[in-house]
Structure formats: C-alpha cells, structure tokens
Short mmCIF file of C-alpha atoms in Angstrom, two decimals:
data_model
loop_
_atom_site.label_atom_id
_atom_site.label_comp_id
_atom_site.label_asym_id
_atom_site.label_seq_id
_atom_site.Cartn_x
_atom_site.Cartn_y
_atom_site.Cartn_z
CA UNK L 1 34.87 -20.56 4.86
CA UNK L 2 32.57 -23.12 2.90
CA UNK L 3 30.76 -22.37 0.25
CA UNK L 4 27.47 -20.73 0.74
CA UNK L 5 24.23 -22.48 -0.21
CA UNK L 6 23.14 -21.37 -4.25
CA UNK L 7 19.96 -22.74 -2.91
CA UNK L 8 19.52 -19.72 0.03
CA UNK L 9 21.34 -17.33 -1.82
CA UNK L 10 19.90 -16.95 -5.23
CA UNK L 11 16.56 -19.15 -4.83
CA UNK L 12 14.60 -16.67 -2.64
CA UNK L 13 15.98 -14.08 -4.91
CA UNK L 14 14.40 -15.47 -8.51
CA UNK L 15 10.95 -16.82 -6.41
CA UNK L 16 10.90 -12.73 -5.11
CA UNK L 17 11.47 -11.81 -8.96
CA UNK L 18 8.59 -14.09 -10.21
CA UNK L 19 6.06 -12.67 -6.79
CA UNK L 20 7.21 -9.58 -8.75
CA UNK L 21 6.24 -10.34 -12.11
CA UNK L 22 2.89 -11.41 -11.30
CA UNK L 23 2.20 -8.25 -9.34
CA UNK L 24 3.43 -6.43 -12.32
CA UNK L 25 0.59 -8.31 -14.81
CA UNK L 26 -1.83 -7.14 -12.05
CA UNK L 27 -0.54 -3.82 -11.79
CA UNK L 28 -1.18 -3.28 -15.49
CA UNK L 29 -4.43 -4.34 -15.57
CA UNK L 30 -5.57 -2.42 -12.51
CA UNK L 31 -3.68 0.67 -14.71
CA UNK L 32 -6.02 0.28 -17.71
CA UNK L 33 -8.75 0.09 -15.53
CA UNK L 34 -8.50 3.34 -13.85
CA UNK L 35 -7.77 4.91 -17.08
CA UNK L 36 -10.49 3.36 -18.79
CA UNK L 37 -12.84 4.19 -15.91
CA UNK L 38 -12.18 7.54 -14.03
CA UNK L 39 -11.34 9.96 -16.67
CA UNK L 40 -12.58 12.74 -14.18
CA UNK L 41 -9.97 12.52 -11.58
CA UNK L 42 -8.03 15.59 -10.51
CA UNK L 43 -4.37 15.51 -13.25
CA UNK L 44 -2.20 15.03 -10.47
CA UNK L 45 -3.74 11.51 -9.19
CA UNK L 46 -3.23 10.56 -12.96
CA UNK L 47 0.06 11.82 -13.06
CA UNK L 48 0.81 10.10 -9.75
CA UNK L 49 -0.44 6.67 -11.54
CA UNK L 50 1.47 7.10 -14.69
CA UNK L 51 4.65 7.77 -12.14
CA UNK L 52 4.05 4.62 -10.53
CA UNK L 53 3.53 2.97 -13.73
CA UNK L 54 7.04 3.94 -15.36
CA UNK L 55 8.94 3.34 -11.87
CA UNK L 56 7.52 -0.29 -11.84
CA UNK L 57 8.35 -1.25 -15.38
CA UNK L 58 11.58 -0.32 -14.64
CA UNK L 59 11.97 -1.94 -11.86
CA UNK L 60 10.61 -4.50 -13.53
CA UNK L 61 13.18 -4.65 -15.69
CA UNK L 62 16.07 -4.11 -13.13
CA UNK L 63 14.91 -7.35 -11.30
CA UNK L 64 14.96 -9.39 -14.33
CA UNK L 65 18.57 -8.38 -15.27
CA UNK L 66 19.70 -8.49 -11.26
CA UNK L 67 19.26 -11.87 -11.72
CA UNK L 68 20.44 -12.57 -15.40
CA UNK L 69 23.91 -11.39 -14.41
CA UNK L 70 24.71 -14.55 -11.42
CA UNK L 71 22.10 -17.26 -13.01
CA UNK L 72 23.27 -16.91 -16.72
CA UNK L 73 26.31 -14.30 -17.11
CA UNK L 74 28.73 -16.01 -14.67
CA UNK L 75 27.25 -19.45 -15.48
CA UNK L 76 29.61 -21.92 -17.08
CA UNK L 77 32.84 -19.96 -15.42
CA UNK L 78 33.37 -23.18 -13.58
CA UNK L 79 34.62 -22.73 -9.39
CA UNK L 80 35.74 -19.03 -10.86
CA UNK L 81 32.35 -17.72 -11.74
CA UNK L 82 30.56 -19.51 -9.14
CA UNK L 83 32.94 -17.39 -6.31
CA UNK L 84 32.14 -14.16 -7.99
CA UNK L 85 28.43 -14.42 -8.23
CA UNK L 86 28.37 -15.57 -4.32
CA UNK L 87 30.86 -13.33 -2.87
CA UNK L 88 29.77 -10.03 -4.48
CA UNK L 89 25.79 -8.34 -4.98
CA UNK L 90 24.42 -8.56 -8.17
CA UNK L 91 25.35 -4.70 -10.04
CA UNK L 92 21.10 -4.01 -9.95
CA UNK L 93 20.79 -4.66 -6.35
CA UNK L 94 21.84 -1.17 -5.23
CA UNK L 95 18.81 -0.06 -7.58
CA UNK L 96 16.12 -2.38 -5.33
CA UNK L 97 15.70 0.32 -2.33
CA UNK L 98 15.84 2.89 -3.99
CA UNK L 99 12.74 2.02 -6.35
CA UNK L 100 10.74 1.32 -3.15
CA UNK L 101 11.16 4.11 -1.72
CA UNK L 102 10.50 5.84 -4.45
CA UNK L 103 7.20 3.95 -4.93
CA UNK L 104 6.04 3.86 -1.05
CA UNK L 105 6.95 7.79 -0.03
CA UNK L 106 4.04 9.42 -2.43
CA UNK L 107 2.20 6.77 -2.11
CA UNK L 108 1.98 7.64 1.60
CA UNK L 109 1.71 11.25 1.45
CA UNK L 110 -1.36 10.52 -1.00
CA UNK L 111 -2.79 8.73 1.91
CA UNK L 112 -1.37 11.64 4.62
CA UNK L 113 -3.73 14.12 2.28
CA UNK L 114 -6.45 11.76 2.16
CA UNK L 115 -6.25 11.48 6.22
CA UNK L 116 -5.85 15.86 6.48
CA UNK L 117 -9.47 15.83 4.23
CA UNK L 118 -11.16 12.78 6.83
CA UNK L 119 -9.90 14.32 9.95
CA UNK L 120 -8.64 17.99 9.82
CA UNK L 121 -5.91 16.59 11.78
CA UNK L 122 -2.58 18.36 10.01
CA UNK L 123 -0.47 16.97 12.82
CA UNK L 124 -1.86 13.46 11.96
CA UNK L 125 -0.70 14.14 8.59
CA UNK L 126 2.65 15.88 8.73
CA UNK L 127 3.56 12.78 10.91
CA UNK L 128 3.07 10.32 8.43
CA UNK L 129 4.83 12.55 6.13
CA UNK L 130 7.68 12.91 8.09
CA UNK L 131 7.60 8.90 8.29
CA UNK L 132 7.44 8.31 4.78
CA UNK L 133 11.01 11.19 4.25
CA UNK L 134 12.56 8.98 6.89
CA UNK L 135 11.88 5.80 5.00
CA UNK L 136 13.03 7.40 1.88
CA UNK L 137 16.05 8.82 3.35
CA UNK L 138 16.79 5.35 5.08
CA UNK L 139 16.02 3.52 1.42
CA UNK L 140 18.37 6.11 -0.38
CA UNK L 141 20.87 5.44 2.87
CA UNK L 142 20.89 1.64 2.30
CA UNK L 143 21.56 2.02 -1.92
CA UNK L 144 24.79 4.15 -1.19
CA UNK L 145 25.74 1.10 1.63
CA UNK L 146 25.55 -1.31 -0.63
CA UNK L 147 27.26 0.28 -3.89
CA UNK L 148 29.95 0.43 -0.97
CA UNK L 149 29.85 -3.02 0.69
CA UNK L 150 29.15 -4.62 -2.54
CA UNK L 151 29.92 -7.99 -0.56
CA UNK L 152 26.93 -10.26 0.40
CA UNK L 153 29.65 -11.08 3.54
CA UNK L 154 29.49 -7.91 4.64
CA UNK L 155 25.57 -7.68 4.69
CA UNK L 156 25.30 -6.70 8.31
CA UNK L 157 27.06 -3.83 7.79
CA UNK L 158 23.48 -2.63 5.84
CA UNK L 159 21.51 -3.49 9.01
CA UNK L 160 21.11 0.25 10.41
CA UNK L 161 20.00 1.44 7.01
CA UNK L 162 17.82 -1.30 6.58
CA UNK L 163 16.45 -0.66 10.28
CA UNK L 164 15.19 3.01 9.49
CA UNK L 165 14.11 2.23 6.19
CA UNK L 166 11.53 -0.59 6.95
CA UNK L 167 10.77 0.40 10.78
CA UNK L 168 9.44 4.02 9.29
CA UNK L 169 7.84 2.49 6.54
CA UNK L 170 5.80 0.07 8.33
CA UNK L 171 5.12 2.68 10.78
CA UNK L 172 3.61 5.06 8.55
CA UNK L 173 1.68 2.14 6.83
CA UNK L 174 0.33 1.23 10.23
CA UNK L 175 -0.18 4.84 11.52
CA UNK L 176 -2.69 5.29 8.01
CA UNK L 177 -4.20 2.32 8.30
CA UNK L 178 -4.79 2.27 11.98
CA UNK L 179 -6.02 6.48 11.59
CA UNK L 180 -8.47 5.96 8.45
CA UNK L 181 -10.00 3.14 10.45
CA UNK L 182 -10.80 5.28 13.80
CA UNK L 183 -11.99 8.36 11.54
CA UNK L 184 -14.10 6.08 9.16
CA UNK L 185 -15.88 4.05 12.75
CA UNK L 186 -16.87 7.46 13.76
CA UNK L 187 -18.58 8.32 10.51
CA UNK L 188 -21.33 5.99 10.95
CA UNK L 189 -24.40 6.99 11.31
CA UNK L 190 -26.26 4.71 12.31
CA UNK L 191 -28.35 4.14 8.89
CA UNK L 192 -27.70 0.52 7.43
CA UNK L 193 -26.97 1.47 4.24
CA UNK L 194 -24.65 4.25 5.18
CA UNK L 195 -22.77 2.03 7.54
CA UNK L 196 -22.39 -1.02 5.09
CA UNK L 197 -20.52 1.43 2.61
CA UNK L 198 -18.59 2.80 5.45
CA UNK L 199 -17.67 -1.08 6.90
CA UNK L 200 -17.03 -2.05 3.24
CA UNK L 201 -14.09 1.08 2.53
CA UNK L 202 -13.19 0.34 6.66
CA UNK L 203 -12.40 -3.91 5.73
CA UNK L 204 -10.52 -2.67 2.34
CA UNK L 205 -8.41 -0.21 3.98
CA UNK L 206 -7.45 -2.66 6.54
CA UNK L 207 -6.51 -5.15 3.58
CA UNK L 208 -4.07 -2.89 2.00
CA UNK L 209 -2.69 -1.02 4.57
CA UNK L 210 -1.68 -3.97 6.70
CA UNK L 211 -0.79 -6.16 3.59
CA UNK L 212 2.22 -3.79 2.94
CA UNK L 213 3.01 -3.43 6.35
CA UNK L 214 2.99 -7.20 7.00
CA UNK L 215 5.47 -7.30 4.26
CA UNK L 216 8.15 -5.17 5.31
CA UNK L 217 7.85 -6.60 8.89
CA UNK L 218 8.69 -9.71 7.51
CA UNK L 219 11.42 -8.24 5.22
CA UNK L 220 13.13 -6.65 7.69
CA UNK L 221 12.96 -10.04 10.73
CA UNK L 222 14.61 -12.19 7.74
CA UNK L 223 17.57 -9.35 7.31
CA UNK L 224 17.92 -9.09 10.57
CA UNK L 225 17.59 -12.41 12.14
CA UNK L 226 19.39 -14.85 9.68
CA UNK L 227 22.70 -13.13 9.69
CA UNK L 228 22.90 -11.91 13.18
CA UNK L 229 23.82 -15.59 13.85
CA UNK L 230 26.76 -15.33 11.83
CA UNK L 231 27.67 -12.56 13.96
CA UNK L 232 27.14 -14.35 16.67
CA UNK L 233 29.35 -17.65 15.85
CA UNK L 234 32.23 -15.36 14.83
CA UNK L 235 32.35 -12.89 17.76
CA UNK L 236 32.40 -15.38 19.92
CA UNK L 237 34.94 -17.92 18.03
CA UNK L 238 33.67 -21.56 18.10
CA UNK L 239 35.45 -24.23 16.22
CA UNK L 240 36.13 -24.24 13.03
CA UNK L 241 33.43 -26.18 11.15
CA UNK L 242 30.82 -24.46 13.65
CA UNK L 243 31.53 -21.26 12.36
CA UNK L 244 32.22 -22.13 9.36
CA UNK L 245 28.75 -24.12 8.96
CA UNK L 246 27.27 -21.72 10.97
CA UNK L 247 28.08 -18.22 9.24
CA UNK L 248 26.54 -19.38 6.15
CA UNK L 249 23.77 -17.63 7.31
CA UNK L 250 25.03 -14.41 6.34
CA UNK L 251 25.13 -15.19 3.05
CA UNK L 252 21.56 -16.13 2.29
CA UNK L 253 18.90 -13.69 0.80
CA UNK L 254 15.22 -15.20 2.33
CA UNK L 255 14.20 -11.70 3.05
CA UNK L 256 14.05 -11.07 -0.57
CA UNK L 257 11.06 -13.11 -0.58
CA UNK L 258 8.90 -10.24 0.47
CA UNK L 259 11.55 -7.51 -0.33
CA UNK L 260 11.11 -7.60 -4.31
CA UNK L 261 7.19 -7.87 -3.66
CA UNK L 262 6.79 -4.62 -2.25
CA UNK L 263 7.28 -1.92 -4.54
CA UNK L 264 4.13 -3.66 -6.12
CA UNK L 265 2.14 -3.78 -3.22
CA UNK L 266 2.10 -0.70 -2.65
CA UNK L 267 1.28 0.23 -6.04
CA UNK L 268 -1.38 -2.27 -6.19
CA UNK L 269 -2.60 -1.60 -3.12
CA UNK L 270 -3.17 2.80 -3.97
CA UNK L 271 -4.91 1.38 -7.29
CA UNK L 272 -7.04 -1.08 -5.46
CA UNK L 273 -8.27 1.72 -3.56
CA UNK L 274 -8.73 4.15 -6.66
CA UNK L 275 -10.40 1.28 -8.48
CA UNK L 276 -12.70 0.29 -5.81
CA UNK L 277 -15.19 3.18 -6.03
CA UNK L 278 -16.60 1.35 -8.98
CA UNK L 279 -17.62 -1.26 -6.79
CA UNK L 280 -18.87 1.28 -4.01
CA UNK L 281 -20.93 2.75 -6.52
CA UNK L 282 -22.21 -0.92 -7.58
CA UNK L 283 -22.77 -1.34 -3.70
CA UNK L 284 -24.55 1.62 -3.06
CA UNK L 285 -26.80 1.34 -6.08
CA UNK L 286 -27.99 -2.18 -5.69
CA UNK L 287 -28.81 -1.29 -1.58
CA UNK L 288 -30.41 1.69 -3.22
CA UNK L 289 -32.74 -0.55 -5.49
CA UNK L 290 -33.15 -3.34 -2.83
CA UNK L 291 -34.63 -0.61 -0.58
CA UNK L 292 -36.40 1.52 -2.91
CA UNK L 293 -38.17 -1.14 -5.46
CA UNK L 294 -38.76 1.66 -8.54
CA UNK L 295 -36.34 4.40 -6.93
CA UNK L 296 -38.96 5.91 -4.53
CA UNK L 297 -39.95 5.29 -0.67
CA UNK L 298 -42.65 3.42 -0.47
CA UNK L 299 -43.48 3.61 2.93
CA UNK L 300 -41.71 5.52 6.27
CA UNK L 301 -40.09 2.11 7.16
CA UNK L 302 -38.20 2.36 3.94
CA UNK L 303 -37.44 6.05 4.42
CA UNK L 304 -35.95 5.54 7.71
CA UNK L 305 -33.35 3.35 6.20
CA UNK L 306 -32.66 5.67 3.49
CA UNK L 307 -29.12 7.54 3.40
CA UNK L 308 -29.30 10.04 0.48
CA UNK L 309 -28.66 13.48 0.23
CA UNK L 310 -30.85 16.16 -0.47
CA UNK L 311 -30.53 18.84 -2.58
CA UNK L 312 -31.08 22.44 -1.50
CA UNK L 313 -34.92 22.22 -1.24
CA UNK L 314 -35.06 19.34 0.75
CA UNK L 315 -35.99 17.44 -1.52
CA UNK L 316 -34.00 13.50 -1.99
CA UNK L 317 -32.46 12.24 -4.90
CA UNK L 318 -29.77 8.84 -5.47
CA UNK L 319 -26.37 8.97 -5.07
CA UNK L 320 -24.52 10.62 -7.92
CA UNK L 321 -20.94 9.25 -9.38
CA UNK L 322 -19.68 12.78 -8.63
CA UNK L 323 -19.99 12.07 -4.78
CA UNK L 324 -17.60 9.10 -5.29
CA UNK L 325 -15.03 11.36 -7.05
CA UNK L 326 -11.56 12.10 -5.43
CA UNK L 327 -12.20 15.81 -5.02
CA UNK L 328 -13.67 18.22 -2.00
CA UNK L 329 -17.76 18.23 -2.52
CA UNK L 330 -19.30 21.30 -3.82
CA UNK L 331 -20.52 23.86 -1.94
CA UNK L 332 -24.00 22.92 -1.98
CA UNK L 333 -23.15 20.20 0.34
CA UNK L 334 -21.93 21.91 2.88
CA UNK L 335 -24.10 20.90 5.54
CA UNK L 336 -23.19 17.61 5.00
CA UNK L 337 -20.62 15.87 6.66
CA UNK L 338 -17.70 16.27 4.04
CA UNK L 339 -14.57 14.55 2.69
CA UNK L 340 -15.36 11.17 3.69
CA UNK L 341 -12.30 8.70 2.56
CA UNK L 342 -12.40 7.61 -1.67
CA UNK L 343 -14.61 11.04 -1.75
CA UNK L 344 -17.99 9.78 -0.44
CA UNK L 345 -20.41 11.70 1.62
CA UNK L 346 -22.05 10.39 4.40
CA UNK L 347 -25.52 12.33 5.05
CA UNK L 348 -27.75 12.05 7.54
CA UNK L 349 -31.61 11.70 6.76
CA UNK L 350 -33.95 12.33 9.20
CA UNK L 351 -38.02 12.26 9.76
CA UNK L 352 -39.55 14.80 11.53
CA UNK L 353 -43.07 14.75 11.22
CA UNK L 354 -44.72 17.90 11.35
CA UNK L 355 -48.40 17.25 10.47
CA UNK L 356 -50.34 14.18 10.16
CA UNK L 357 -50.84 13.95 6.68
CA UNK L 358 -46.94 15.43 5.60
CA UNK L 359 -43.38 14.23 6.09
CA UNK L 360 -40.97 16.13 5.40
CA UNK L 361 -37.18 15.15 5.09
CA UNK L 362 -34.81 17.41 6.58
CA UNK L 363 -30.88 16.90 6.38
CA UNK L 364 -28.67 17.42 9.50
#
C-alpha cells in the first residue's frame, strides 16, 4: 500500500489544534467575564464553570502534545519515523473523546434543568439526559477502541462508537435547542418590549445550540464517509493501484477539522449564554428609557407598551438585575409567569380602567 498523504493525515489535525487554540483565548476571556460580572450565581453554576475551565486547559494541552509527538518527535527518523507516525494514532488521541464528552454531558443536563424550570416537562428533560449518558458512554466507548486499534488503518473499526457518540450528541443539542425555542415562542405576550427580549434569548439560543450541533454533524459525515470508500475498494478487490490509490482514504483525518473544535464550543457556547444577561439587561434598560423618557409613563399609549412587574400593591417599578439571575423568582412573584429561560420573568401589564379620572395597573 502507498504511502498515505502527510497532507490529509496530519494537516486537518494541526488546523483543528489551532480552531482550538483560538476558542481557548475566547474561552478565557468569556471566564473572567462571568467571574468578574455575576458574583451572585448559585455555587454550583460556578463550580460547573471552573470544571469546564480546568477540563479545557487540559485539553488544551493534550492537543498541543498530540501533535508534538508525529510533527517534531518522529521528525528527522528518515522513511523509519515517517511509517510510525502514519501507521499508528498519536498516544493523546485516545484522550480527545473522552474530554468532549466530558465537556458536552453537563453541559447538557445544565440545559435539561434549564428546560424542566421553562416547561415543567420532566419527560422533556430526562430525555435529553438520557441523550447526553448515551453520548458519554459512546465517547468513553470510542477512547477504549482506539487505545485498542491504535492503527489509523484500522479506523473503521471506531465507526459504531463514533456513530452513538455524535448521533446522541447532536440529538440532544437539537432536542434543547429545538424545545427552548417552542417554550420561549409561547411566552410572548404580545407587549413589544417583552417580545423583543424574548426574540433576542429565542435568535441566541438558536446560535449556540445549532452551532454545536452543526459541528458534530459534520464530524461525524467526514469519519464516516471518507473511509467507507476504502472499504469499499478493498471488499470488492479492484486492481492494484485502484485500491491502493484508492484506500488512502482511510488514512486521512478531515473530520478533525470540526472534531478538536468542539469541546470549546460547547463551552463557549454555555458561557455565551451565562454572559449574555448583561446584554439583556442593557436591552431591557435602554427599551425601558426609550419608552419611558425620565422612568415614568407619560401617557396610556406608553403604558400599554410597558412590560414591568409590579410589586405587591400594584404598584410598577423597572426591571431589577435580580430578575435576570439564574435562580427560581421569589415568592412575591408568584403570579407571574415564572422561570423564563437565563432567569427572566415575563409579566403581563394590563389597563383596566375603572373610573374616568383613575387607571389602575393590575398584573395577570
């Protein structure tokens, strides 16, 4: 058999190294910023970050030496070192699926709680959990394959692994996504500035839900795809230099492209969604002080466009930072529609007018 391509083999694998990098530099910062910003949050989400944090960095670090070992250990062996470093996996590889798995699964049972608070639904939830065990045992299925195969030859024999790992994975990424979209549509209320917030979280969680998911699609057509027509010149014998130009295939790594990448992403996507209550809160103030002028109603247009909740009096008051916290809402909101997705609450305000010199706001 010839040679297989350097070029296909170990290029894809140092350009999904360097995607990883970068997400790492983001991942920091986005770190630091929730840190820095939302001291508040409940321990466990910061315990969840810092757990993301330390898995990354080594990961991180894993990548960087996966690819030390056949670009500069077994460089300058001459024909000798050039054999070893394209017959066998790199000795970090097994560690790659592992890490992700260990990144995505509480990741996505963050984002099964987050749907059980939006929806009530535990069946809703306990199915994405179970999706996010499968991908983990599928992840932790592939690692033991390949400290076994160890032979980038033998790379379809990983395909059934790879197959439960990625196809649960994007399915519980799609299943959120797809879930926190249909609950959030039915939240609005029909109040503009209530259903701009509500379109803003419903076009983010779109962004990061099918970003990941996109990704391991795309992971797992290049596994499957490239090497299957190996298989496919071998099982059914063609010449020679066919097959032999032909099987090449199974030896090249393009799905690592988006493979390396996606420990990060999802990472960088449950930050992204942490972070952005910041810019909620920037979003709901400025609509606040485009509608209001000096904080108050000047008028029963601008009243009817209002969306903020009243304390227990009836009387309204601005959107707090507390209402934008991860946490259930007090008590004294509990006419309110509750548990809205990032922790917002969505109230109603309506006008009823009872005399013809008083208005009086009443919340639903």
């Amino acid at each position: 058999m010839a040679t297989p391509s350097i070029q296909l083999l170990f290029g894809p694998m140092l350009l999904g190294v360097f995607i990883n990098m970068i997400l790492y530099g983001i991942l920091l910062s986005q770190a630091y910023h929730y840190y820095q910003t939302f001291k508040r949050d409940a321990p466990w989400i910061k315990y969840l970050v810092l757990y993301l944090f330390i898995v990354e960095t080594i990961n991180t670090g894993c990548d960087i030496a996966m690819m030390y070992q056949p670009l500069i250990n077994n460089f300058g062996w001459g024909r000798v070192g050039k054999v070893e470093a394209t017959r066998y996996f790199p000795t970090l590889f097994a560690a790659e699926p592992i890490v992700i798995v260990a990144v995505s699964t509480p990741i996505q049972i963050f984002f099964a709680w987050r749907i059980r608070l939006l929806t009530k639904s535990i069946i809703l939830a306990a199915i994405v959990v179970s999706l996010s065990f499968i991908s983990l045992a599928g992840g932790i299925w592939t690692t033991v394959l390949i400290v076994k195969v160890q032979e980038f030859a033998r790379k379809p024999e990983l395909h059934w692994p790879a197959l439960v790992w990625f196809i649960s994975a994007c399915a519980a990424d799609v299943l959120i996504t797809g879930v926190l979209v249909v609950a959030l549509t039915k939240r609005k209320t029909g109040f503009v500035a209530t259903d701009d917030v509500v379109s803003k979280i419903i076009r983010m969680t779109v962004h990061t839900g099918m970003l990941t998911a996109f990704f391991a699609i795309a992971d797992i057509l290049f596994f499957m795809i490239l090497p299957v027509r190996g298989l496919l010149c071998c099982a059914f014998r063609l010449t020679e230099e066919l097959t032999s130009a032909l099987c090449h295939f199974q030896r090249t790594a393009l799905n690592f492209l988006w493979d390396l990448a996606l420990s990060k992403l999802y990472s960088n996507c449950l930050l992204s969604t942490l972070n952005s209550r910041t810019d909620l809160q920037v979003f709901v103030g400025y609509q606040s002080q485009q509608r209001n002028g000096n904080g108050a109603p000047s008028s029963s247009a601008n009243r009817r466009n209002m969306d903020v909740p009243s304390d227990e009096r009836g009387g309204a008051h601005v959107l707090g930072s507390s209402m934008y916290e991860l946490e259930t809402p007090p008590k004294s909101f509990d006419r309110r529609s509750d548990t809205v997705e990032f922790g917002i609450t969505i109230t109603k305000v309506v006008e009823t007018r009872q005399d013809p010199e008083n208005i009086i706001l009443t919340t639903q």
